């Protein structure tokens, strides 16, 4: 159903393009908005929220789900600016934040009190390590997996909706011998959390889903409350998040999801590409709207990016267009090696800066963090300031976790993990003593009163009393800021003793934490926000326009951002796409989408580069070929960089001749075919036939079973089974 408010003070037709307007005016029923890169999806969500309220829908009946708290706040703030503060009554936030709020009310259905504590990653790893030690598990002479790996497996099973054993067999097969012990750790971990009122991030979604799925009355109540649901970045949802949406919408099907299948790049976090592709099958009668007008990039850049994603095996077909003219074709530079690539990119950055482009309007993107090392050295030598995406969150620092532990005990005095942490700060108190005290607390209905009566040893009795006095004082304080100040009275000497080597530098983090706490009037709200959406470290990891620093970033960290000029480096086959993805079609398709995301960050200038020679860890040199994602593009979309002499781009040979260009684009159909000799790379299935023996770099020798097109073939490998391979990436050779 499409509606329009004739009395609206907002001219939607003037503010939105035709496709955006269609999405905004569709109020009833399921709608899938395929929003291409830079196509104004946030604007569409904001105006639809405003339109719903103008239609007389109560803001309390609207649910807006995003992947960052900042995104939800921005959208609701913009809506309020257009229509008024009533829009601020819309519930907006991340899946985890909304689950947290609702579980405070409905958590008793799964055995949790409203004051449960949310664990961050480091806390969860600490519990796993504690359980691992208490169970006395060992690797039978071999190295047992670390706490990080164990938690990755436990979390991966949840986020990827895979049975625990199946995940280990498919992705951690080298740990199969530890299967029984890993199961024991998993079971004890879940029980530990239950016993102590703790939830990790995954539990928020799991328990919220359980409440919705198993309690019809609650499901109807929540679905009736949120009669209009909007979801941003739907391509990044995992299976359980999609299931939660289906349950919340069970009473009405009024769901609008916005996303771009071409930007689905987070499968390693559990994001499921199938969610956006299968949405019309799950919500029958779905209306689809495509946002194809791009407001970011020049026409020339979009021609290339459209061609990159056009080669995708499965997609919602769209063709981005732009009215931005005067741009340049994306450039392609084939450097001799990584050093020359770094020098070339640095030179171009300096040239752009001299033409008036600020450093913070330029970014260098790469597949993996280590791809920028040579460039970092070159930039430093030229005195160019840069900031690399990465680093700890503020709340992951040990001294900040100390302070948060005190605050968590105010909210939940049964939080054993926090008790253990603060007790270990006491002089003369070791792990065994701390665990004994915590064990006694578990049997008490009033942990604080039990601690007052605990027979502390003379060596640490006074310190123990100071700790308890501080905890009791915190309960008398009315604001989080006053609680923080009381904590620091107690903690300052402890802090200086524990971190005597560098406590002055850590003090800046405590000052930042104080500033953050000062914005809160409710302690639980502060604890929820710091657990669900941690603030950045004291030195931010992204470019500050005031400092005018260049941005270096992995593509995954750059999604959603934009710059005037973007360099994408290390575009060599085996680097991008990663060599690990070569044998797995689904992973290769995600790598293609990753390059598409990188390229669509550029507004006016896009430069691709790759080294044609690299040095392996054993110091041997290897030739590199241009990524097939670019090598197979139609001719004329990219502008090759002219070189005089040096390396020949097409065949990696050295020349001293005149200027040369790289040969880019698909081969001419009139080129004569050639036969394949033993050991030669097979580039087309024209050279294959069923039963033929071929060799793969990882799987070894196998037999061709089925030819599925010009580039795709099924091959059976005795040790690995049947594999579907794409010849652009698989690098098959004849035996």
XYZ file of C-alpha atoms in Angstrom:
735
model
C 0.000 0.000 0.000
C 1.331 3.433 -0.990
C 0.115 6.547 0.767
C 0.810 10.248 0.567
C -0.056 12.988 3.034
C -1.470 15.951 1.141
C -1.233 18.163 4.248
C 2.441 17.495 4.911
C 4.718 20.468 5.454
C 7.531 18.466 3.864
C 7.807 18.337 0.071
C 8.815 14.704 -0.285
C 8.755 14.868 -4.090
C 11.226 17.753 -3.989
C 13.539 16.169 -1.403
C 13.664 12.628 -2.845
C 14.226 11.039 -6.216
C 11.538 8.826 -7.718
C 12.826 5.525 -6.288
C 13.423 6.990 -2.820
C 9.926 8.477 -2.852
C 8.415 5.103 -3.728
C 10.198 3.482 -0.786
C 9.148 6.247 1.624
C 5.486 6.191 0.566
C 5.138 2.420 0.870
C 3.809 2.023 4.404
C 2.098 -1.364 4.619
C 3.566 -4.794 3.943
C 7.120 -6.032 3.382
C 9.486 -3.954 1.241
C 13.048 -4.669 0.177
C 15.081 -1.592 -0.756
C 18.213 -2.463 -2.712
C 20.319 0.607 -2.047
C 23.394 0.863 -4.251
C 26.559 2.481 -2.931
C 26.119 6.218 -2.356
C 22.443 6.133 -3.316
C 21.057 7.934 -0.254
C 19.769 5.021 1.820
C 20.094 6.951 5.100
C 18.072 9.807 3.634
C 15.425 7.308 2.548
C 15.198 5.766 6.029
C 14.969 9.194 7.691
C 12.195 10.435 5.435
C 10.257 7.190 5.749
C 10.420 7.447 9.541
C 9.087 11.006 9.279
C 6.392 9.915 6.827
C 5.195 7.149 9.151
C 4.786 9.601 12.034
C 3.012 12.085 9.754
C 0.588 9.313 8.819
C -0.510 9.224 12.443
C 1.537 6.203 13.464
C 2.732 6.512 17.049
C 6.536 6.772 17.291
C 6.429 4.104 20.016
C 5.124 1.664 17.404
C 8.199 2.112 15.184
C 11.405 0.091 15.560
C 14.594 1.150 13.745
C 17.428 -1.393 13.779
C 20.926 -0.375 12.706
C 24.444 -1.763 13.103
C 25.845 1.093 15.174
C 24.269 3.206 17.885
C 25.635 6.307 16.160
C 23.717 5.490 12.954
C 20.428 5.135 14.836
C 21.009 8.361 16.779
C 21.841 10.239 13.582
C 18.718 9.023 11.760
C 16.362 9.747 14.650
C 18.038 13.130 15.203
C 17.585 14.078 11.547
C 13.952 12.957 11.641
C 13.379 15.074 14.749
C 14.933 18.038 12.949
C 12.424 17.631 10.126
C 9.259 16.922 12.111
C 9.841 17.577 15.804
C 10.872 15.824 19.000
C 8.091 13.256 18.788
C 10.399 11.289 16.465
C 12.808 10.816 19.382
C 10.293 8.411 20.924
C 11.077 5.889 18.182
C 13.052 2.941 19.547
C 16.272 2.860 17.560
C 19.550 1.052 18.023
C 21.539 -2.049 17.270
C 20.089 -5.551 17.429
C 22.128 -6.158 20.575
C 21.025 -2.928 22.257
C 17.335 -3.559 21.578
C 17.682 -7.170 22.736
C 19.350 -5.920 25.920
C 16.524 -3.490 26.693
C 13.787 -6.031 26.098
C 15.582 -8.807 27.985
C 15.695 -6.541 31.046
C 11.901 -6.927 30.972
C 11.444 -10.403 29.558
C 14.686 -12.138 30.558
C 12.997 -14.048 33.383
C 11.502 -16.311 30.712
C 15.016 -17.666 30.135
C 16.118 -17.561 33.771
C 17.763 -14.110 33.987
C 17.111 -11.319 36.476
C 16.810 -7.768 35.097
C 20.263 -6.810 36.451
C 22.297 -9.283 34.387
C 25.817 -8.170 33.408
C 26.985 -7.976 29.781
C 30.409 -9.451 29.141
C 32.801 -7.904 26.657
C 35.166 -10.019 24.607
C 38.053 -9.878 27.084
C 35.811 -10.865 29.998
C 34.413 -13.791 28.043
C 37.905 -14.987 27.161
C 38.842 -14.713 30.829
C 35.987 -17.024 31.810
C 36.934 -19.526 29.117
C 40.505 -19.490 30.380
C 39.346 -20.005 33.958
C 37.206 -22.985 32.939
C 39.986 -24.380 30.796
C 42.314 -24.327 33.819
C 39.761 -25.685 36.289
C 38.941 -28.646 34.038
C 42.626 -29.464 33.646
C 42.241 -30.095 29.938
C 45.402 -30.779 27.983
C 46.361 -31.501 24.449
C 47.784 -34.964 24.999
C 51.265 -33.705 24.301
C 50.076 -31.221 21.705
C 49.187 -27.572 22.081
C 45.607 -27.085 23.233
C 43.724 -24.246 21.503
C 43.932 -20.808 23.107
C 41.056 -19.073 24.891
C 40.652 -16.798 21.867
C 40.234 -19.701 19.461
C 37.879 -21.541 21.820
C 35.649 -18.482 22.138
C 35.770 -17.982 18.352
C 34.413 -21.503 17.924
C 31.676 -21.036 20.530
C 30.688 -17.661 19.058
C 31.010 -18.842 15.455
C 28.587 -21.675 16.094
C 25.996 -19.136 17.248
C 26.543 -16.438 14.620
C 26.789 -18.843 11.695
C 23.951 -21.039 13.014
C 26.130 -24.118 12.654
C 26.189 -27.066 15.057
C 29.293 -26.896 17.249
C 30.742 -30.181 15.954
C 30.024 -29.284 12.334
C 31.829 -25.954 12.649
C 34.922 -27.675 14.045
C 34.887 -30.291 11.271
C 34.518 -27.659 8.536
C 36.693 -24.780 9.771
C 38.805 -26.097 12.652
C 39.480 -29.632 11.452
C 42.976 -29.486 12.945
C 41.332 -29.384 16.404
C 39.105 -32.447 15.999
C 41.247 -34.428 18.446
C 40.198 -31.952 21.174
C 36.470 -32.197 20.373
C 35.369 -33.746 23.680
C 37.270 -31.205 25.780
C 36.000 -28.309 23.659
C 32.427 -29.481 24.226
C 33.059 -29.631 27.979
C 34.456 -26.097 27.991
C 31.491 -24.841 25.971
C 28.976 -26.438 28.343
C 30.737 -25.141 31.476
C 31.017 -21.677 29.898
C 27.279 -21.508 29.278
C 26.521 -22.769 32.794
C 28.954 -20.317 34.376
C 27.193 -17.407 32.689
C 23.798 -18.687 33.785
C 24.939 -19.177 37.393
C 26.376 -15.682 37.683
C 23.855 -13.594 35.764
C 26.160 -12.948 32.824
C 25.477 -12.649 29.099
C 27.947 -12.213 26.274
C 27.037 -10.444 23.030
C 25.835 -13.643 21.387
C 23.589 -14.474 24.351
C 21.683 -11.220 23.885
C 20.513 -12.388 20.466
C 20.129 -16.065 21.393
C 18.035 -15.399 24.500
C 15.966 -12.691 22.813
C 15.214 -15.096 19.975
C 14.306 -17.821 22.470
C 11.905 -15.528 24.317
C 10.190 -14.579 21.044
C 10.083 -18.106 19.618
C 8.933 -19.960 22.736
C 6.504 -17.502 24.329
C 3.545 -16.700 22.113
C 2.142 -14.082 24.480
C 5.442 -12.173 24.597
C 5.879 -12.458 20.827
C 2.413 -11.002 20.235
C 3.029 -8.230 22.742
C 6.332 -7.200 21.120
C 4.996 -7.576 17.577
C 1.933 -5.497 18.432
C 4.106 -2.823 19.997
C 6.477 -2.569 17.025
C 4.028 -2.552 14.127
C 6.478 -0.866 11.742
C 10.003 -2.238 11.553
C 12.901 -0.776 9.571
C 16.293 -2.478 9.276
C 19.427 -0.847 7.898
C 22.330 -2.763 6.305
C 20.252 -5.927 6.015
C 22.985 -7.656 4.003
C 25.073 -7.689 7.195
C 22.559 -9.596 9.322
C 23.274 -13.127 10.478
C 20.778 -15.981 10.535
C 19.541 -15.357 14.072
C 19.019 -11.620 13.440
C 16.920 -12.397 10.373
C 14.906 -14.892 12.446
C 14.323 -12.203 15.112
C 12.940 -9.844 12.451
C 10.584 -12.553 11.210
C 9.281 -13.107 14.766
C 8.883 -9.405 15.616
C 6.869 -8.931 12.415
C 4.729 -12.033 12.970
C 1.539 -10.031 13.582
C 1.766 -7.624 10.642
C 4.649 -8.124 8.119
C 5.246 -4.357 8.011
C 8.988 -4.611 7.508
C 11.250 -2.460 5.378
C 14.805 -3.734 5.040
C 17.426 -1.633 3.312
C 20.721 -3.004 2.063
C 22.963 -3.847 -0.839
C 23.750 -7.448 -1.703
C 26.827 -6.162 -3.539
C 28.248 -4.912 -0.227
C 27.817 -8.125 1.762
C 31.392 -8.589 3.038
C 31.183 -9.734 6.656
C 30.674 -13.501 6.461
C 33.623 -13.949 8.830
C 31.435 -12.309 11.492
C 28.511 -14.549 10.637
C 26.721 -12.244 8.166
C 24.654 -14.337 5.775
C 24.427 -13.222 2.125
C 21.326 -15.396 1.771
C 19.292 -13.196 4.144
C 18.936 -10.362 1.651
C 18.671 -12.682 -1.348
C 15.920 -14.786 0.268
C 13.932 -11.955 1.890
C 11.170 -12.094 -0.785
C 10.792 -15.836 -0.137
C 10.487 -15.358 3.626
C 8.121 -12.360 3.375
C 5.703 -13.259 0.594
C 4.392 -10.344 -1.412
C 7.565 -8.292 -0.913
C 7.764 -5.082 -2.916
C 11.244 -4.365 -4.256
C 12.625 -0.883 -4.854
C 16.076 -0.236 -6.345
C 17.985 2.930 -5.473
C 20.373 3.352 -8.399
C 21.167 7.066 -8.540
C 24.574 7.555 -6.954
C 25.316 10.889 -5.257
C 28.957 10.184 -4.455
C 31.038 9.131 -7.453
C 31.695 10.403 -10.954
C 30.253 8.656 -13.992
C 33.653 7.303 -14.981
C 34.173 5.621 -11.601
C 30.676 4.120 -11.664
C 31.213 2.625 -15.120
C 34.136 0.652 -13.723
C 32.461 -0.337 -10.445
C 29.309 -1.448 -12.274
C 31.474 -3.675 -14.462
C 33.253 -5.172 -11.440
C 30.012 -6.284 -9.787
C 28.307 -7.238 -13.058
C 30.503 -10.349 -13.073
C 29.006 -11.585 -9.772
C 27.463 -15.045 -9.940
C 24.352 -14.070 -7.931
C 23.021 -10.560 -7.406
C 20.099 -8.187 -7.668
C 20.789 -6.560 -11.011
C 21.243 -2.814 -10.769
C 23.106 -0.174 -12.723
C 24.288 2.795 -10.712
C 24.287 6.118 -12.517
C 25.435 9.612 -11.610
C 24.961 13.154 -12.798
C 28.433 14.062 -11.492
C 30.568 14.850 -14.516
C 34.165 15.890 -15.078
C 35.761 12.886 -13.452
C 38.615 10.731 -14.679
C 38.727 7.068 -15.575
C 40.124 4.958 -12.742
C 43.868 4.470 -13.154
C 45.780 1.197 -12.977
C 49.451 0.994 -12.072
C 51.520 -2.181 -12.225
C 54.574 -1.616 -10.052
C 57.772 -3.619 -10.253
C 57.492 -4.605 -6.569
C 55.989 -3.481 -3.280
C 58.640 -0.811 -2.817
C 57.873 0.796 -6.161
C 54.156 0.568 -5.434
C 54.695 2.446 -2.151
C 56.754 5.137 -3.875
C 54.203 5.571 -6.662
C 51.242 5.862 -4.280
C 53.131 8.328 -2.072
C 54.061 10.416 -5.120
C 50.422 10.572 -6.251
C 49.265 11.499 -2.737
C 51.727 14.406 -2.699
C 50.593 15.504 -6.177
C 46.933 15.485 -5.143
C 47.749 17.413 -1.981
C 49.641 20.047 -3.965
C 46.540 20.434 -6.145
C 44.504 21.354 -3.082
C 43.101 18.002 -1.904
C 43.516 17.738 1.901
C 45.174 14.566 3.186
C 42.048 13.638 5.151
C 40.130 13.561 1.840
C 42.388 10.738 0.617
C 42.503 7.093 1.664
C 44.604 4.045 0.849
C 42.636 0.803 1.124
C 43.889 -2.781 1.215
C 42.684 -6.335 1.722
C 44.834 -7.114 4.782
C 46.550 -4.935 7.368
C 50.078 -6.056 6.514
C 49.674 -4.919 2.896
C 50.397 -1.339 3.943
C 53.708 -1.878 5.783
C 55.979 -0.739 2.926
C 53.718 2.236 2.285
C 53.799 3.236 5.955
C 57.591 3.382 5.838
C 57.542 5.469 2.667
C 54.974 7.907 4.059
C 56.977 8.297 7.263
C 60.137 9.012 5.289
C 58.284 11.778 3.409
C 56.901 13.224 6.678
C 53.277 12.590 5.661
C 50.999 12.128 8.657
C 48.686 9.139 8.442
C 46.323 7.239 10.698
C 45.697 3.534 10.288
C 42.369 1.989 11.135
C 42.797 -0.309 14.139
C 43.716 -0.304 17.814
C 42.033 -1.118 21.077
C 38.684 0.167 22.181
C 38.902 2.288 25.299
C 37.078 -0.312 27.387
C 39.521 -3.049 26.373
C 42.337 -1.400 28.362
C 43.164 -3.116 31.664
C 42.909 0.027 33.824
C 39.526 0.950 32.341
C 38.266 -2.579 32.929
C 39.335 -2.186 36.560
C 37.124 0.871 37.020
C 34.213 -0.704 35.144
C 34.401 -3.708 37.466
C 33.655 -1.492 40.487
C 30.694 0.063 38.681
C 29.352 -3.331 37.618
C 29.333 -4.453 41.249
C 27.029 -1.556 42.077
C 24.595 -2.817 39.456
C 25.053 -6.547 40.113
C 26.735 -7.582 43.363
C 26.657 -11.230 42.221
C 29.019 -10.502 39.328
C 31.750 -13.030 40.188
C 34.015 -11.939 37.348
C 34.147 -8.372 38.630
C 34.674 -9.519 42.219
C 37.555 -11.699 41.096
C 39.156 -8.771 39.269
C 38.936 -6.269 42.135
C 40.038 -8.805 44.775
C 43.165 -9.610 42.792
C 44.148 -5.943 43.025
C 44.631 -6.347 46.786
C 48.213 -6.875 47.987
C 48.844 -10.436 49.250
C 45.673 -11.777 47.582
C 46.339 -14.366 44.883
C 44.068 -16.321 42.511
C 43.321 -19.119 44.995
C 42.292 -16.716 47.750
C 40.187 -14.649 45.348
C 38.444 -17.769 44.036
C 37.746 -18.938 47.596
C 36.130 -15.597 48.482
C 34.077 -15.627 45.273
C 32.970 -19.206 45.965
C 31.649 -18.127 49.378
C 29.751 -15.246 47.760
C 27.866 -17.631 45.491
C 26.198 -19.308 48.448
C 25.001 -16.029 49.945
C 21.767 -14.189 49.295
C 23.502 -10.930 50.242
C 27.074 -10.937 48.912
C 28.034 -7.578 50.452
C 26.933 -8.572 53.951
C 28.753 -11.879 53.534
C 31.945 -10.025 52.646
C 31.706 -7.851 55.765
C 31.863 -11.044 57.842
C 34.597 -12.723 55.786
C 37.668 -13.663 57.938
C 40.332 -11.715 56.047
C 43.973 -12.549 56.763
C 45.945 -9.934 58.742
C 48.264 -9.319 55.742
C 45.460 -7.895 53.627
C 42.665 -7.142 56.115
C 43.020 -3.343 55.987
C 43.091 -3.253 52.170
C 40.041 -5.515 52.100
C 38.171 -3.150 54.458
C 39.046 -0.142 52.266
C 37.626 -1.959 49.244
C 34.381 -2.824 51.040
C 33.987 0.699 52.414
C 34.316 2.053 48.883
C 31.760 -0.428 47.475
C 29.227 0.474 50.198
C 29.847 4.193 49.588
C 29.121 3.757 45.869
C 25.595 2.605 46.673
C 24.954 5.914 48.426
C 26.019 8.020 45.427
C 23.228 9.310 43.198
C 25.016 9.782 39.858
C 27.530 7.760 37.819
C 29.937 10.714 37.937
C 29.921 10.873 41.743
C 30.434 7.099 41.821
C 33.408 7.424 39.468
C 34.952 10.120 41.681
C 34.601 7.920 44.773
C 36.156 5.008 42.889
C 39.155 7.143 41.943
C 39.722 8.131 45.591
C 40.198 4.447 46.307
C 41.706 3.352 42.997
C 44.367 6.028 42.370
C 47.068 4.460 44.626
C 46.108 0.988 43.382
C 46.352 2.249 39.795
C 49.814 3.751 40.324
C 51.022 0.536 41.986
C 49.663 -1.834 39.326
C 50.739 0.245 36.317
C 53.819 1.934 37.718
C 55.666 1.759 34.383
C 53.205 3.841 32.366
C 50.411 5.123 34.610
C 50.869 8.781 33.464
C 49.950 7.856 29.874
C 47.060 5.676 31.074
C 45.725 8.601 33.110
C 44.486 10.224 29.879
C 42.159 7.262 29.344
C 40.704 7.656 32.838
C 40.107 11.350 32.150
C 38.301 10.452 28.932
C 36.214 7.870 30.791
C 35.258 10.523 33.348
C 34.093 12.831 30.554
C 31.981 10.045 29.042
C 30.420 9.090 32.401
C 29.547 12.748 33.005
C 26.998 12.562 30.188
C 24.959 9.873 31.983
C 22.431 10.173 34.781
C 21.765 6.420 34.974
C 24.510 3.888 35.772
C 22.834 0.949 34.013
C 22.496 2.982 30.812
C 26.218 3.768 30.934
C 27.170 0.110 31.532
C 24.889 -1.024 28.707
C 26.324 1.487 26.248
C 29.966 0.762 27.063
C 29.370 -2.973 26.722
C 27.274 -2.816 23.549
C 28.973 0.053 21.713
C 32.402 0.712 23.285
C 33.982 4.150 22.765
C 37.218 4.444 20.833
C 40.660 4.570 22.369
C 42.062 7.844 23.629
C 43.973 8.336 20.373
C 41.331 7.969 17.676
C 42.172 5.711 14.794
C 40.520 7.691 12.048
C 41.524 10.896 10.333
C 40.723 14.161 12.011
C 40.048 16.984 9.504
C 41.650 19.418 11.942
C 44.886 17.407 11.836
C 44.638 16.748 8.060
C 45.969 13.206 8.202
C 45.874 10.597 5.466
C 43.720 7.500 6.085
C 45.076 3.968 5.744
C 42.416 1.311 6.170
C 41.393 -2.232 5.422
C 38.392 -2.351 3.104
C 36.263 -3.932 5.828
C 36.873 -0.932 8.090
C 36.214 1.573 5.290
C 32.684 0.435 4.445
C 30.184 3.275 4.693
C 32.856 5.973 4.323
C 33.929 8.081 1.347
C 36.877 10.180 0.178
C 37.688 12.410 -2.778
C 40.617 10.208 -3.792
C 40.975 6.502 -3.072
C 43.938 4.204 -3.721
C 43.346 0.456 -3.657
C 46.671 -1.348 -3.426
C 48.020 -4.900 -3.663
C 45.495 -5.901 -6.324
C 47.455 -8.995 -7.270
C 45.931 -12.429 -7.700
C 46.488 -14.260 -4.420
C 46.513 -10.999 -2.459
C 43.133 -9.692 -3.616
C 41.372 -12.078 -3.855
C 43.110 -13.822 -1.006
C 44.776 -17.109 -1.948
C 42.747 -18.773 0.825
C 39.548 -18.058 -1.125
C 40.743 -19.592 -4.404
C 39.060 -22.972 -3.925
C 35.759 -21.726 -2.512
C 33.305 -20.033 -4.920
C 31.275 -18.333 -2.172
C 34.404 -16.793 -0.655
C 35.581 -15.633 -4.070
C 32.269 -13.928 -4.673
C 32.628 -12.111 -1.362
C 36.142 -11.033 -2.354
C 34.661 -9.544 -5.545
C 32.124 -7.648 -3.442
C 34.961 -6.476 -1.212
C 36.738 -4.881 -4.189
C 33.440 -3.302 -5.230
C 33.083 -1.767 -1.752
C 36.640 -0.416 -1.942
C 36.153 1.133 -5.387
C 32.812 2.759 -4.537
C 34.398 4.758 -1.690
C 35.929 7.169 -4.255
C 34.221 10.395 -5.256
C 36.386 11.880 -8.003
C 39.600 9.861 -8.339
C 40.276 6.135 -8.061
C 43.709 4.546 -8.467
C 44.300 0.789 -8.534
C 47.798 -0.623 -8.096
C 49.543 -3.958 -7.678
C 53.124 -5.244 -7.437
C 54.184 -7.625 -10.202
C 56.814 -9.168 -7.988
C 56.585 -10.052 -4.308
C 58.912 -11.570 -1.743
C 57.722 -14.653 0.129
C 58.517 -15.271 3.831
C 61.433 -17.500 2.736
C 62.838 -14.444 0.844
C 62.193 -15.977 -2.598
C 60.750 -13.735 -5.304
C 57.480 -14.543 -7.024
C 55.760 -13.024 -10.042
C 52.250 -11.662 -9.446
C 49.375 -11.251 -11.878
C 46.672 -8.613 -11.867
C 43.579 -9.656 -9.943
C 41.083 -11.391 -12.258
C 38.408 -9.014 -10.949
C 40.085 -6.257 -12.997
C 41.855 -8.303 -15.677
C 38.511 -9.519 -17.047
C 36.856 -6.093 -17.273
C 35.802 -4.828 -20.710
C 38.475 -2.748 -22.404
C 38.438 1.019 -22.000
C 37.089 1.293 -18.460
C 40.479 1.743 -16.784
C 43.320 4.047 -17.733
C 46.665 2.198 -17.550
C 49.603 4.211 -16.273
C 52.227 4.813 -18.950
C 55.724 3.510 -18.259
C 58.922 3.866 -20.261
C 60.898 0.632 -20.302
C 60.991 -1.570 -17.223
C 58.565 -4.408 -16.702
C 56.075 -5.483 -19.327
C 52.613 -5.549 -17.790
C 51.131 -8.331 -19.864
C 53.710 -11.075 -19.441
C 55.894 -9.947 -16.516
C 58.998 -9.610 -18.652
C 61.630 -6.852 -18.584
C 61.924 -4.457 -21.502
C 63.980 -1.405 -22.409
C 61.678 -0.298 -25.221
C 59.338 2.641 -25.689
C 56.351 3.526 -23.537
C 54.049 0.582 -22.848
C 50.563 0.138 -21.486
C 49.148 -2.723 -19.519
C 46.780 -4.899 -21.528
C 43.465 -4.732 -19.683
C 40.170 -6.332 -20.568
C 38.771 -9.522 -21.951
C 40.559 -11.270 -24.776
C 39.270 -10.674 -28.264
C 36.929 -13.454 -29.450
C 38.928 -13.586 -32.684
C 42.112 -14.718 -30.926
C 43.151 -18.193 -32.102
C 42.707 -20.969 -29.539
C 45.744 -22.883 -28.350
C 46.192 -26.349 -26.967
C 47.253 -26.985 -23.402
C 50.519 -28.739 -22.697
C 51.445 -30.497 -19.476
C 51.880 -28.078 -16.562
C 50.273 -25.137 -18.383
C 47.603 -23.048 -16.678
C 44.088 -23.766 -17.955
C 42.180 -20.530 -18.598
C 39.024 -21.900 -20.240
C 36.914 -25.047 -20.059
C 37.333 -25.276 -23.849
C 40.567 -27.079 -23.075
C 38.894 -29.574 -20.707
C 36.821 -32.710 -21.088
C 35.217 -35.087 -18.562
C 37.744 -37.578 -17.213
C 40.744 -35.327 -17.889
C 43.357 -35.172 -15.101
C 44.147 -31.710 -13.701
C 46.255 -30.370 -10.851
C 45.282 -27.770 -8.223
C 47.807 -26.000 -5.979
C 46.036 -27.010 -2.768
C 43.868 -30.034 -3.586
C 46.443 -31.822 -5.748
C 45.531 -33.986 -8.769
C 41.911 -34.661 -9.620
C 39.559 -35.719 -12.376
C 37.188 -33.449 -14.313
C 33.600 -34.550 -13.681
C 31.411 -31.837 -15.208
C 31.920 -28.684 -17.273
C 29.479 -25.957 -16.209
C 30.310 -23.099 -18.569
C 33.321 -21.320 -20.016
C 34.920 -20.708 -16.615
C 33.403 -23.190 -14.134
C 34.128 -26.888 -13.706
C 33.457 -29.695 -11.203
C 36.586 -31.658 -10.273
C 36.841 -34.682 -7.984
C 39.944 -34.801 -5.787
C 40.578 -38.151 -4.028
C 41.539 -36.533 -0.701
C 39.114 -33.598 -0.708
C 36.034 -34.723 -2.619
C 34.089 -32.909 -5.344
C 34.898 -29.204 -5.748
C 33.321 -26.577 -7.994
C 36.133 -24.361 -9.270
C 36.225 -21.065 -11.144
C 39.118 -21.063 -13.618
C 39.759 -17.333 -13.147
C 40.934 -18.111 -9.630
C 41.654 -21.814 -9.269
C 44.836 -21.845 -11.393
C 44.288 -25.379 -12.647
C 47.050 -27.045 -14.634
C 46.960 -30.074 -16.892
C 48.693 -33.187 -15.570
